[in-house]
PDB file of C-alpha atoms in Angstrom:
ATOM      1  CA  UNK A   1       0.000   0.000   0.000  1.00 80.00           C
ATOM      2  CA  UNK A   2       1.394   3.151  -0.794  1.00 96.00           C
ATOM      3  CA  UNK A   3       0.903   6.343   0.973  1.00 98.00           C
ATOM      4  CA  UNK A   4       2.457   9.857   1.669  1.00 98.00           C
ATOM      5  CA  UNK A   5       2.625  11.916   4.840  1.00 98.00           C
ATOM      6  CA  UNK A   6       2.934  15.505   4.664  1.00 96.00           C
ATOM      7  CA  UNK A   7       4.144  18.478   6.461  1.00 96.00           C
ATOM      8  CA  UNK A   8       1.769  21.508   7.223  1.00 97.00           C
ATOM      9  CA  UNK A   9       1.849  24.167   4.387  1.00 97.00           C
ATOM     10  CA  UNK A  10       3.697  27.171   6.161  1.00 97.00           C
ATOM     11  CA  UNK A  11       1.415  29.719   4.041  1.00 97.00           C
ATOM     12  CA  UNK A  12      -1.109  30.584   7.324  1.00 96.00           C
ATOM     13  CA  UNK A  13       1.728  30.973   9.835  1.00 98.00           C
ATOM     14  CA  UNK A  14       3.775  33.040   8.105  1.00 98.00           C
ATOM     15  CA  UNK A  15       1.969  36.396   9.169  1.00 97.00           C
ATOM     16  CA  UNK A  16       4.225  35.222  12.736  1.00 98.00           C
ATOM     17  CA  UNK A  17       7.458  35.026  11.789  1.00 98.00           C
ATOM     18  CA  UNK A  18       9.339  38.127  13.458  1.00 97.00           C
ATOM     19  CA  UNK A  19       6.599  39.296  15.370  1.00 98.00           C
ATOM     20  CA  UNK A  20       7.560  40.434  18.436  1.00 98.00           C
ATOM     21  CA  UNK A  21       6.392  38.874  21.702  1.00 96.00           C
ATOM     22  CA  UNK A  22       3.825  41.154  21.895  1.00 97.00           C
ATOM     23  CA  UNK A  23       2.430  40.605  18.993  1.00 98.00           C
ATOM     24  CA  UNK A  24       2.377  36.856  19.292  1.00 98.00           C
ATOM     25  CA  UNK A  25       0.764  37.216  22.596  1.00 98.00           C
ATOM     26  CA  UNK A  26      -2.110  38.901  21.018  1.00 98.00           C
ATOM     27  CA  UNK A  27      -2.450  36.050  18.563  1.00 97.00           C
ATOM     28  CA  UNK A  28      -2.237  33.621  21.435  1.00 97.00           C
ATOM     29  CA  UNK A  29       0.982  32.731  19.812  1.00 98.00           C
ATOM     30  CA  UNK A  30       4.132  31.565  21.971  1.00 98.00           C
ATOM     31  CA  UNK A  31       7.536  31.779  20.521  1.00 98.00           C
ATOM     32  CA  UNK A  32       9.579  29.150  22.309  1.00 97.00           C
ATOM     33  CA  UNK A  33      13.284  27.722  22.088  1.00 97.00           C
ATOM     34  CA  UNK A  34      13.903  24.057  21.514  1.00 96.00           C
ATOM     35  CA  UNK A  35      16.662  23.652  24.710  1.00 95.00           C
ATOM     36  CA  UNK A  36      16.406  19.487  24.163  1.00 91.00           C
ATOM     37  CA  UNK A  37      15.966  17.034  20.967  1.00 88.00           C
ATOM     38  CA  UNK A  38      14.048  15.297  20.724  1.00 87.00           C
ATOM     39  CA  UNK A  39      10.988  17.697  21.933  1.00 85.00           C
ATOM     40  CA  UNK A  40       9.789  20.230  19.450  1.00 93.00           C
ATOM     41  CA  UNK A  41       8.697  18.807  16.819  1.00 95.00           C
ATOM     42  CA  UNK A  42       8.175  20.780  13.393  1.00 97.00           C
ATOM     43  CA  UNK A  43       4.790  20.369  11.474  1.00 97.00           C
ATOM     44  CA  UNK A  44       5.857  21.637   8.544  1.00 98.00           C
ATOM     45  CA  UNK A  45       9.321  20.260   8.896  1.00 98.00           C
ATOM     46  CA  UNK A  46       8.029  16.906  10.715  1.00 97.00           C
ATOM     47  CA  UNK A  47      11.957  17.113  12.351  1.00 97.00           C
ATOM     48  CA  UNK A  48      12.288  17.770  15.537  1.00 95.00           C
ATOM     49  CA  UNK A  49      14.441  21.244  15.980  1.00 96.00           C
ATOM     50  CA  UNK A  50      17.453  21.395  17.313  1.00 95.00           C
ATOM     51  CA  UNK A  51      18.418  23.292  20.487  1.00 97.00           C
ATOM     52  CA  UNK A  52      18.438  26.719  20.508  1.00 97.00           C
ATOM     53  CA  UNK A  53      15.970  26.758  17.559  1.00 97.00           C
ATOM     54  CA  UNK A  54      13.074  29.203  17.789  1.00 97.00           C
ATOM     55  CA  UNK A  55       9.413  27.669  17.302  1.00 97.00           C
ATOM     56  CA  UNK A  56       5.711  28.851  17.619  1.00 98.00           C
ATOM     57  CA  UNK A  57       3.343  27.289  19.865  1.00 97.00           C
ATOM     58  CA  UNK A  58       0.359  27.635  18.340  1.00 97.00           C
ATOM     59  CA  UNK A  59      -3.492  26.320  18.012  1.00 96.00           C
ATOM     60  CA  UNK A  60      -4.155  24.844  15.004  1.00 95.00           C
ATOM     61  CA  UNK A  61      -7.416  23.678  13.602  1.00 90.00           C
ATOM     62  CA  UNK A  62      -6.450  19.967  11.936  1.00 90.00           C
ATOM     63  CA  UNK A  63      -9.557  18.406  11.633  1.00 83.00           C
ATOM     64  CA  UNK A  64     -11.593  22.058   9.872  1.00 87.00           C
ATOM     65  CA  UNK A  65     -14.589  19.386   8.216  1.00 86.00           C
ATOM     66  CA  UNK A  66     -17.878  20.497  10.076  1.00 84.00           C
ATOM     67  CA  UNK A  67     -18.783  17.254  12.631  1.00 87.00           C
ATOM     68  CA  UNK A  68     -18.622  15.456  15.423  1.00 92.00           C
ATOM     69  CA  UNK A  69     -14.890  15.139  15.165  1.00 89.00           C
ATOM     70  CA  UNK A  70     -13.868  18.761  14.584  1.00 88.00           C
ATOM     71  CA  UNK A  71     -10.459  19.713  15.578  1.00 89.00           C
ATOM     72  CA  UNK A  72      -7.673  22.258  17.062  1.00 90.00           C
ATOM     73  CA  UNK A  73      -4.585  21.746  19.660  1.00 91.00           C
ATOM     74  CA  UNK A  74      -1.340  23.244  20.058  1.00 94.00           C
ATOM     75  CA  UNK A  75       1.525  22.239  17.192  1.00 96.00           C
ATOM     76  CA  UNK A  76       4.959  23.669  17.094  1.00 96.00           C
ATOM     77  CA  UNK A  77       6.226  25.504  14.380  1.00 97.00           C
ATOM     78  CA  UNK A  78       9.779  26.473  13.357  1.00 97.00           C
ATOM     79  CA  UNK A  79       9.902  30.119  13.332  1.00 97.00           C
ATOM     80  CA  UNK A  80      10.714  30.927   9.185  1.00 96.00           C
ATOM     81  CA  UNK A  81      10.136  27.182   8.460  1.00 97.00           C
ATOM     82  CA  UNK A  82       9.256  27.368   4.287  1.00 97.00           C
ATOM     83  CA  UNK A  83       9.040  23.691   2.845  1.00 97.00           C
ATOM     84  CA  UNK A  84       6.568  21.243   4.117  1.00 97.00           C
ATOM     85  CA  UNK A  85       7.882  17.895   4.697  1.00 97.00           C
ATOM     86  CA  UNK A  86       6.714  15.188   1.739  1.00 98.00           C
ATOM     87  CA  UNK A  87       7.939  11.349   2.750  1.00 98.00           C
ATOM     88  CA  UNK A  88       6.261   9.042   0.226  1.00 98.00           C
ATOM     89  CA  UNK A  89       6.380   5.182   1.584  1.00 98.00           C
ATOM     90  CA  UNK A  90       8.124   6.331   3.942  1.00 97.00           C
ATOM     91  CA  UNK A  91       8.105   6.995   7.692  1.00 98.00           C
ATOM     92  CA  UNK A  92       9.824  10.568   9.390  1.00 98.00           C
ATOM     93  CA  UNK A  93      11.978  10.084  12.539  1.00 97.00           C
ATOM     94  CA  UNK A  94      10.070  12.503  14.251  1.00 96.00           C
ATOM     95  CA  UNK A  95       7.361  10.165  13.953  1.00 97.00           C
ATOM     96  CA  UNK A  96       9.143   6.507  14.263  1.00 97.00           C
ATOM     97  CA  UNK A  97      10.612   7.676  17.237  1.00 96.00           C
ATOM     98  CA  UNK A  98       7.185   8.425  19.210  1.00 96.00           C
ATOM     99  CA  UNK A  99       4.702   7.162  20.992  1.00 97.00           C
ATOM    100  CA  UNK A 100       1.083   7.650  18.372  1.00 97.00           C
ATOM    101  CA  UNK A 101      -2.051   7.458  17.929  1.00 97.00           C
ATOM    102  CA  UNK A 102      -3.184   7.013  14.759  1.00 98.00           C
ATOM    103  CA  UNK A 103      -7.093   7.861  13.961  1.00 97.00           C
ATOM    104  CA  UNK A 104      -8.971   6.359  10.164  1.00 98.00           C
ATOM    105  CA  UNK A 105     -11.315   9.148   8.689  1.00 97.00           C
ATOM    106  CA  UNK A 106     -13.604   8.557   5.478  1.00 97.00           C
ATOM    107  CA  UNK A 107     -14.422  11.132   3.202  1.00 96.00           C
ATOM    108  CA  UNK A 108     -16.999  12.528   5.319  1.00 96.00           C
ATOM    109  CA  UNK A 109     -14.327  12.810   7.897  1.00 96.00           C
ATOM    110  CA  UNK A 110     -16.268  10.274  10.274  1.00 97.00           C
ATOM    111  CA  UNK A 111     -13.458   8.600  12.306  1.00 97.00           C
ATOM    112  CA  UNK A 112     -13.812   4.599  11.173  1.00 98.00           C
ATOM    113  CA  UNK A 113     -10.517   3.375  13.244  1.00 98.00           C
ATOM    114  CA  UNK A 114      -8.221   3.975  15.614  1.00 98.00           C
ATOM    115  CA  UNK A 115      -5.055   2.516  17.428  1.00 98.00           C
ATOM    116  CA  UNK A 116      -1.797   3.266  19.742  1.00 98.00           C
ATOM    117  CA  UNK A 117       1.133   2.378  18.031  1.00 98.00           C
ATOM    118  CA  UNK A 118       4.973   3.167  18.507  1.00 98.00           C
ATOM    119  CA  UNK A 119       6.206   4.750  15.282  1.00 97.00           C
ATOM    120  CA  UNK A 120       8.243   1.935  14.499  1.00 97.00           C
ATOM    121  CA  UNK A 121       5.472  -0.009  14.000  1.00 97.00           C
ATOM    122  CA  UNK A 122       3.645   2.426  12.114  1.00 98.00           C
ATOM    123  CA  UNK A 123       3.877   1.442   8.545  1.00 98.00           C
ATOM    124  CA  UNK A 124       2.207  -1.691   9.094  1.00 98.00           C
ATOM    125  CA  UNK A 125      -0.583   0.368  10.406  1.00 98.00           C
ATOM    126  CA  UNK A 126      -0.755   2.683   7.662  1.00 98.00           C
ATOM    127  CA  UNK A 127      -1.814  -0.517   5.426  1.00 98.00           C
ATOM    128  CA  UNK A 128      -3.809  -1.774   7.864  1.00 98.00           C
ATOM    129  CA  UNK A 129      -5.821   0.484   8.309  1.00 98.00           C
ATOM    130  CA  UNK A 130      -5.849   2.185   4.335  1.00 98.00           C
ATOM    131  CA  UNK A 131      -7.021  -1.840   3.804  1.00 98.00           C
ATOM    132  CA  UNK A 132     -10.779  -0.705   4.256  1.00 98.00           C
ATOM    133  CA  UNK A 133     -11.957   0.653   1.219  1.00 98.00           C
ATOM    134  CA  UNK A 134     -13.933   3.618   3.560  1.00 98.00           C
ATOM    135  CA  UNK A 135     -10.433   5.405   4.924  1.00 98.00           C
ATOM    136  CA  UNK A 136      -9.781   8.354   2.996  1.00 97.00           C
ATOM    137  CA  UNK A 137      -7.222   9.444   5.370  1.00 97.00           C
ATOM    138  CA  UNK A 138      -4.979   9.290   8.487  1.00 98.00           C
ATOM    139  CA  UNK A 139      -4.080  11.850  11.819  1.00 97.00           C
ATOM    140  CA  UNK A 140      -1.326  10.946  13.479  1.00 97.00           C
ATOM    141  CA  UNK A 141      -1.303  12.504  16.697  1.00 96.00           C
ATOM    142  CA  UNK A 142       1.086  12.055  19.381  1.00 94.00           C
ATOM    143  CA  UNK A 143       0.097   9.744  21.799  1.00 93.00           C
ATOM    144  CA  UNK A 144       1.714  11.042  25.369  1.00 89.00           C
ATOM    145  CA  UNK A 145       0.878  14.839  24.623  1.00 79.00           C
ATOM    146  CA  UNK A 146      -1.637  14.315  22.393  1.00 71.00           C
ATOM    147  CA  UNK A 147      -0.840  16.685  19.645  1.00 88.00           C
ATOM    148  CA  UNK A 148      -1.542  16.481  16.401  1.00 93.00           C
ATOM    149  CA  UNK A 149       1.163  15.190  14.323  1.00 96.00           C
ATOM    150  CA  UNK A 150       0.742  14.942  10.789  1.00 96.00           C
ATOM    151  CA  UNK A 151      -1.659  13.678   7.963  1.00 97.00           C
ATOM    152  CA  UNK A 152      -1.236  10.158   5.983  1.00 98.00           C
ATOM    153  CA  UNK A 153      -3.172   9.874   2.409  1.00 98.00           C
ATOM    154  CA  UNK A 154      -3.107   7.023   0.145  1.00 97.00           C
ATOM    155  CA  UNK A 155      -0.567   7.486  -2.244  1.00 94.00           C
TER     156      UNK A 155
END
């Protein structure tokens, strides 16, 4: 089965980068510095950043599709961070090295599945789970924090 996980496009937080902050605060925006790796791990990137790298904390709405399973949490992004991540049949370290949860959506974006997995089990997952005709798509969210991680489609 092949599939492709991609980063976040960086086009919606780029009206943060440089902001002072102040500014950020107003946004509900946090600019934090990665002091550990792993940690702080890019969405847009899907790497973690290394210390003394500058990320937002911000809420993000991953799940926008009107229902029952509607959702936002916090992400981190690398302050200035430009190219989203693309791994076709392939798994990121960020991800293999983590503790996830991985959640099935169908095209209505009705959640169909769901399991804890450690990311170096996850590719078996992925084909588990895209086995059902119904999934359209994957969230992988971390499973300790809870945060959502990044998106699997088929490929």
């Amino acid at each position: 089965m092949s599939y492709v996980i991609t980063g976040l496009d960086p086009a919606p937080f780029r009206r943060f980068y440089g902001l002072s902050s102040e500014a950020l605060a107003a946004e509900h925006v946090v600019r934090m510095t990665a002091d550990s790796q792993p940690g702080f791990p890019c969405r847009v990137t899907l790497e973690d950043a290394e210390p003394g790298e500058a990320l937002l904390l911000l809420n993000y709405e991953h799940l926008p599709d009107a229902g029952p399973y509607r959702s936002r949490h916090a992400i981190f992004v690398r302050e200035g961070a430009e190219t989203p991540a693309l791994y076709i049949d392939e798994i990121p370290e960020q991800l293999a090295t983590r503790l996830l949860s991985v959640r099935a959506f169908d095209r209505d974006a009705m959640m169909t599945n769901a399991d804890v997995v450690e990311g170096k089990a996850l590719e078996p997952l992925i084909a588990a789970m895209f086995a059902d005709p119904a999934v359209a798509f994957l969230h992988v969210h971390n499973a300790k924090r809870g945060c959502f991680a990044a998106r699997v489609d088929r490929g």
